[in-house]
PDB file of C-alpha atoms in Angstrom:
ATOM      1  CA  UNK A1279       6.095   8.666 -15.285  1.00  0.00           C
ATOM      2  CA  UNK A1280       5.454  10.902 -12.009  1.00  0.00           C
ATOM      3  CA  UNK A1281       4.158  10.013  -8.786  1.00  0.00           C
ATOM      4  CA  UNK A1282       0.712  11.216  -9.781  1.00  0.00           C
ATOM      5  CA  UNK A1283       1.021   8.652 -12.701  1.00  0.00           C
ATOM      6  CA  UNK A1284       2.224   5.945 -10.460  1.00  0.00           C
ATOM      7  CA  UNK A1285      -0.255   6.472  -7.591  1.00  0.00           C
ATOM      8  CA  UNK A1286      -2.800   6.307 -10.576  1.00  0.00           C
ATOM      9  CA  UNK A1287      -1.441   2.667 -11.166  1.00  0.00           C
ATOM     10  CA  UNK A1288      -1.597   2.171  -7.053  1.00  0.00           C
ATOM     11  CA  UNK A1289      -5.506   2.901  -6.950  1.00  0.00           C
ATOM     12  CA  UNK A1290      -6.268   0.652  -9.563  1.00  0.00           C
ATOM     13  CA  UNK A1291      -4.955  -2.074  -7.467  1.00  0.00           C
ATOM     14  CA  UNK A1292      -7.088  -0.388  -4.670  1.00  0.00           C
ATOM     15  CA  UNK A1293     -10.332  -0.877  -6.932  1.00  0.00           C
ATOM     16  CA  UNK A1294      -9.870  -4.214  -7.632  1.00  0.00           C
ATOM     17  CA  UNK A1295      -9.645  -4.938  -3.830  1.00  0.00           C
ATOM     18  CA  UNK A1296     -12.852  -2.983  -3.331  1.00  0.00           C
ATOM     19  CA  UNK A1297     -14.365  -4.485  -6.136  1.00  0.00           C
ATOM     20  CA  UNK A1298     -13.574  -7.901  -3.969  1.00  0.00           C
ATOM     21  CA  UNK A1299     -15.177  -6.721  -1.083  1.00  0.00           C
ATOM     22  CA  UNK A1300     -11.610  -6.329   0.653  1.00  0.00           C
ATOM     23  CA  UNK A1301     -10.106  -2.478   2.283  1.00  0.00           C
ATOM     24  CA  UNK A1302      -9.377  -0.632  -0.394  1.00  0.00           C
ATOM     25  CA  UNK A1303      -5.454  -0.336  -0.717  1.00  0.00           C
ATOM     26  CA  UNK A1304      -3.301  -0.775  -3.365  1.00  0.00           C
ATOM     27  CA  UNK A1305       0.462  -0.805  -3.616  1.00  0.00           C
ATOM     28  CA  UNK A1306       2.847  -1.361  -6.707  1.00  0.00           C
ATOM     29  CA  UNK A1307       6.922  -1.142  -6.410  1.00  0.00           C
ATOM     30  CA  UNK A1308       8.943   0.818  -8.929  1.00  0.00           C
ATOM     31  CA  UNK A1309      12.515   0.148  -9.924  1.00  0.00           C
ATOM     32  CA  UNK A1310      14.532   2.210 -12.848  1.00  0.00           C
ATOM     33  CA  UNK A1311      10.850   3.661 -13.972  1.00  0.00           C
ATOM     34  CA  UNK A1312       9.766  -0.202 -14.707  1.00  0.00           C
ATOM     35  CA  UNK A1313       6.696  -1.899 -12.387  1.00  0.00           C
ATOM     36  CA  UNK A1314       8.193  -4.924 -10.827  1.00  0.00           C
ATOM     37  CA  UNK A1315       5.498  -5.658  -8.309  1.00  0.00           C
ATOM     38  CA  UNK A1316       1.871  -5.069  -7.450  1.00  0.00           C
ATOM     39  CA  UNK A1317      -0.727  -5.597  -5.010  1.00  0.00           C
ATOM     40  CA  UNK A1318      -3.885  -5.155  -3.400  1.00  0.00           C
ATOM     41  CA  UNK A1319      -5.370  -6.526   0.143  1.00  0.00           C
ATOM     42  CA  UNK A1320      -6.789 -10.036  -0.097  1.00  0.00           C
ATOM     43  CA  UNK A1321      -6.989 -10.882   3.237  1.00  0.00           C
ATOM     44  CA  UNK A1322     -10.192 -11.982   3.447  1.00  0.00           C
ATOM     45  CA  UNK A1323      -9.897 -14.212   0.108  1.00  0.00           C
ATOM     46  CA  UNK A1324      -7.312 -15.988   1.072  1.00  0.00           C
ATOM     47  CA  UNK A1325      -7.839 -15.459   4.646  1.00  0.00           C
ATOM     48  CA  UNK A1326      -4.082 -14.984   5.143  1.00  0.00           C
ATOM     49  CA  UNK A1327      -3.535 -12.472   7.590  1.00  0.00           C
ATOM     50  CA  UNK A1328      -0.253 -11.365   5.577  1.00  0.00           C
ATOM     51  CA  UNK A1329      -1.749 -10.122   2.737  1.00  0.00           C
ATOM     52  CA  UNK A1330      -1.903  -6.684   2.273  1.00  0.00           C
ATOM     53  CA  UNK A1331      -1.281  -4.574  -0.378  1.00  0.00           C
ATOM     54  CA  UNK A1332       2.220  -3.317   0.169  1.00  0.00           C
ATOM     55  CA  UNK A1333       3.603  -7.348   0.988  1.00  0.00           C
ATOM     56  CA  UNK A1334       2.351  -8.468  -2.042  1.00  0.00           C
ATOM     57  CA  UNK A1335       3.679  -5.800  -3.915  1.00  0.00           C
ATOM     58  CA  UNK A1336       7.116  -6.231  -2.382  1.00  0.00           C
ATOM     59  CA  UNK A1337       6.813 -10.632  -2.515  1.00  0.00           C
ATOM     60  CA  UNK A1338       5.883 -10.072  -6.355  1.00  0.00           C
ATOM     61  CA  UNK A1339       9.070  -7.414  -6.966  1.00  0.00           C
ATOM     62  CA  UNK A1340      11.607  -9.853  -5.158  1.00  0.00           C
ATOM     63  CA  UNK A1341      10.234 -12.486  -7.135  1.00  0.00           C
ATOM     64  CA  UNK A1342      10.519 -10.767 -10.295  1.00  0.00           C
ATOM     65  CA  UNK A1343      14.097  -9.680  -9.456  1.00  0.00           C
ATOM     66  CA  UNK A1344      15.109 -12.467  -7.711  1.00  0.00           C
ATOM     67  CA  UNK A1345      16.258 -10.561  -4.675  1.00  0.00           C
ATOM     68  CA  UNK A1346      14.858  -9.484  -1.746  1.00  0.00           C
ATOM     69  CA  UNK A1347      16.226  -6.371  -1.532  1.00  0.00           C
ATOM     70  CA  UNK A1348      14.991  -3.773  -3.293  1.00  0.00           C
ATOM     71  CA  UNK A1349      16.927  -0.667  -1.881  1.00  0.00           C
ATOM     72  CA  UNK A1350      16.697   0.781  -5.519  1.00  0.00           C
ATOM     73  CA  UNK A1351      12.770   0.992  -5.397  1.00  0.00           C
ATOM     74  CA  UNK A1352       9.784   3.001  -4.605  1.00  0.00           C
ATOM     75  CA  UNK A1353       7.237   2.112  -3.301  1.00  0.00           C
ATOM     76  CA  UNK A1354       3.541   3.706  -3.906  1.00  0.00           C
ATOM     77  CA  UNK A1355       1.017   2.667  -1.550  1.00  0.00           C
ATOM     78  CA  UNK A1356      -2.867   4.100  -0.868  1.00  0.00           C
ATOM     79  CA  UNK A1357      -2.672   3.895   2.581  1.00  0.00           C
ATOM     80  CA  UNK A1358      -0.020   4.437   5.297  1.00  0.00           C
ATOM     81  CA  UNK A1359       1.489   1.347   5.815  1.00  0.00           C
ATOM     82  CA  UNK A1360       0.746  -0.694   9.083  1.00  0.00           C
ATOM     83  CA  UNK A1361       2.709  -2.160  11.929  1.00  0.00           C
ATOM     84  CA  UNK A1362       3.457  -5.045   9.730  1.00  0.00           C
ATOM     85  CA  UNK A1363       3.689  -3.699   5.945  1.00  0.00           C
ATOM     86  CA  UNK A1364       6.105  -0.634   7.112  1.00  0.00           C
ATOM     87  CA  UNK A1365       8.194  -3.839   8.945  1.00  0.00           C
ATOM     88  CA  UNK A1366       8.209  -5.431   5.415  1.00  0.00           C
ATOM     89  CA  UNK A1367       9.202  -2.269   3.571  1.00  0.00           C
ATOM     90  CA  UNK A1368      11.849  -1.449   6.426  1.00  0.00           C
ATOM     91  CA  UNK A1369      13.061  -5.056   5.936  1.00  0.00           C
ATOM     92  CA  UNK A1370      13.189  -4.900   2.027  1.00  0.00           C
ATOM     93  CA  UNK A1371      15.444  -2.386   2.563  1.00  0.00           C
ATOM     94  CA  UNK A1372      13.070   0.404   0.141  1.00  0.00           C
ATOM     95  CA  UNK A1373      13.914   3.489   1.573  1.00  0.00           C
ATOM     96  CA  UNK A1374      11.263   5.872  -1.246  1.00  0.00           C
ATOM     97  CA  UNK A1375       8.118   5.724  -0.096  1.00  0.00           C
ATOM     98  CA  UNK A1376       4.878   7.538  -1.826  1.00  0.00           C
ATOM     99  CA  UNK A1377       1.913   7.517   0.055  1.00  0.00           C
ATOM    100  CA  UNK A1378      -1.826   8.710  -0.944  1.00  0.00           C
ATOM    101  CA  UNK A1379      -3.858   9.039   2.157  1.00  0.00           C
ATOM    102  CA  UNK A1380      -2.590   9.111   6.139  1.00  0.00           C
ATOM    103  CA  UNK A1381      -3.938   6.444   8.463  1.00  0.00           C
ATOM    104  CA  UNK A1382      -5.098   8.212  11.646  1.00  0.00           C
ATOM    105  CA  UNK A1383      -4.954   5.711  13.690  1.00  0.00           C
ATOM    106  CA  UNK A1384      -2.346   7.243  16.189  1.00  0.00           C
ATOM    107  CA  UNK A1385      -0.609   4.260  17.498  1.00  0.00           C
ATOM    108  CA  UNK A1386       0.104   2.760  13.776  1.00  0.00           C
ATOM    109  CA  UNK A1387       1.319   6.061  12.808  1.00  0.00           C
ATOM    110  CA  UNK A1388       3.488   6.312  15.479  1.00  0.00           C
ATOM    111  CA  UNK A1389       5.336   3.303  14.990  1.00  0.00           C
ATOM    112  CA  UNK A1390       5.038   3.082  11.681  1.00  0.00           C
ATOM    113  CA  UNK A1391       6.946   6.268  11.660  1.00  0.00           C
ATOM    114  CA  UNK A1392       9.952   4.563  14.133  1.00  0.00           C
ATOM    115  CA  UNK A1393       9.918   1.441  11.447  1.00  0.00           C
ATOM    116  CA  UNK A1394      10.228   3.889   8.973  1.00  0.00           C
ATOM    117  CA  UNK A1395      12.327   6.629  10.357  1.00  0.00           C
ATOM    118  CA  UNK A1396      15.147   6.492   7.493  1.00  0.00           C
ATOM    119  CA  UNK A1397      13.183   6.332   4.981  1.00  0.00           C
ATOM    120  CA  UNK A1398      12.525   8.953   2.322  1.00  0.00           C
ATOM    121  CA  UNK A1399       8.553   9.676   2.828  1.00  0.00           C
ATOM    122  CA  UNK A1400       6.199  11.603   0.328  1.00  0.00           C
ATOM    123  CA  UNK A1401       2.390  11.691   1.744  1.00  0.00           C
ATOM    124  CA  UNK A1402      -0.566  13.170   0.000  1.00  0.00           C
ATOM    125  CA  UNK A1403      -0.334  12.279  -3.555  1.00  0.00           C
ATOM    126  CA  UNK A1404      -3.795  11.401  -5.039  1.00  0.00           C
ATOM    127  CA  UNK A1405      -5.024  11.603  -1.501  1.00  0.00           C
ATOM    128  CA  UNK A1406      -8.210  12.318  -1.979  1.00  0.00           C
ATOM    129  CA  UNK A1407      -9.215   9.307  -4.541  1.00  0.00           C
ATOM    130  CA  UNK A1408      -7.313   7.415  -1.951  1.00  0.00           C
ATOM    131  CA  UNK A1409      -9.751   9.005   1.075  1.00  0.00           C
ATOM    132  CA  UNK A1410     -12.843   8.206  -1.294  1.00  0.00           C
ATOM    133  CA  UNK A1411     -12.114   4.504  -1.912  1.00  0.00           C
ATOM    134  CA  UNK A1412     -12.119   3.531   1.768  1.00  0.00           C
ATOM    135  CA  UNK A1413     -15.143   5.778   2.615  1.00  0.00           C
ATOM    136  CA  UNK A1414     -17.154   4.096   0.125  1.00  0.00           C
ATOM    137  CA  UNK A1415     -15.911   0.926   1.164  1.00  0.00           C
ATOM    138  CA  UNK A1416     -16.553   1.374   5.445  1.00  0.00           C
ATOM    139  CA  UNK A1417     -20.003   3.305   4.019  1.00  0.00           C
ATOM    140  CA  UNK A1418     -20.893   0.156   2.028  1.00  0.00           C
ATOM    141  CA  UNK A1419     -19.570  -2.072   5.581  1.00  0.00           C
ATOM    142  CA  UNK A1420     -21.749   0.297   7.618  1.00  0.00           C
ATOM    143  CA  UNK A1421     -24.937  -0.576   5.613  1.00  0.00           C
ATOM    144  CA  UNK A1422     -24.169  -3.916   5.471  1.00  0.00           C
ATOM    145  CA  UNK A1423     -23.931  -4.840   9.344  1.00  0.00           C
ATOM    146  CA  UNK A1424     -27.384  -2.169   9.834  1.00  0.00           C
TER     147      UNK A1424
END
């Protein structure tokens, strides 16, 4: 499979979040062109602060491979990762990173982008979709708190 292909997989995680009324994002981790983890926010399910997209898909890959390090992997995420999640991939040791759409929020990206500063980063891929999801989502929001 391509990244295309794969970022096809990561959006499917993002629907079922949307489709639970949480953000939009979806991650899944990749390792020898096998899926060994995936994810999608549930934060306010299981009201756990730690549970976005990219965490779960990296807690599900360890488990799978019974290692926490996954310095072989990709990882394919909707969203730019966070403070947090890009602390989690930095700390999984996954140095490929495919992301769909950019978060603007300047001070994530910024450190985000220290967290992440050795790591191999592709941006863009199936941005768009990605861009869609979470404007329908914050749309939906917006007409809900009216």
């Amino acid at each position: 499979m391509n990244d295309e292909e794969y970022m096809n997989i990561a959006l499917k995680e993002a629907r079922k979040a949307l489709n639970e009324d949480e953000v939009p994002v979806g991650a899944i981790v990749v390792l020898d062109n096998e899926i060994i983890g995936s994810g999608h926010n549930t934060r306010q399910k299981t009201h756990d602060i730690t549970n976005h997209a990219e965490l779960i898909a990296i807690r599900n890959a360890s488990n799978k491979i019974g290692d926490w390090r996954l310095d072989k992997a990709t990882i394919y995420i909707t969203l730019s990762p966070c403070m947090m999640c890009a602390a989690g991939i930095n700390e999984s040791r996954i140095k490929n990173i495919v992301i769909g759409a950019t978060n603007q929020d300047i001070k994530t990206k910024e450190v985000a982008n220290l967290i992440l500063k050795d790591s191999n980063i592709k941006t863009g891929i199936k941005e768009q979709e990605s861009l869609d999801l979470l404007q329908k989502f914050f749309k939906k929001q917006r007409e809900k708190n009216k």
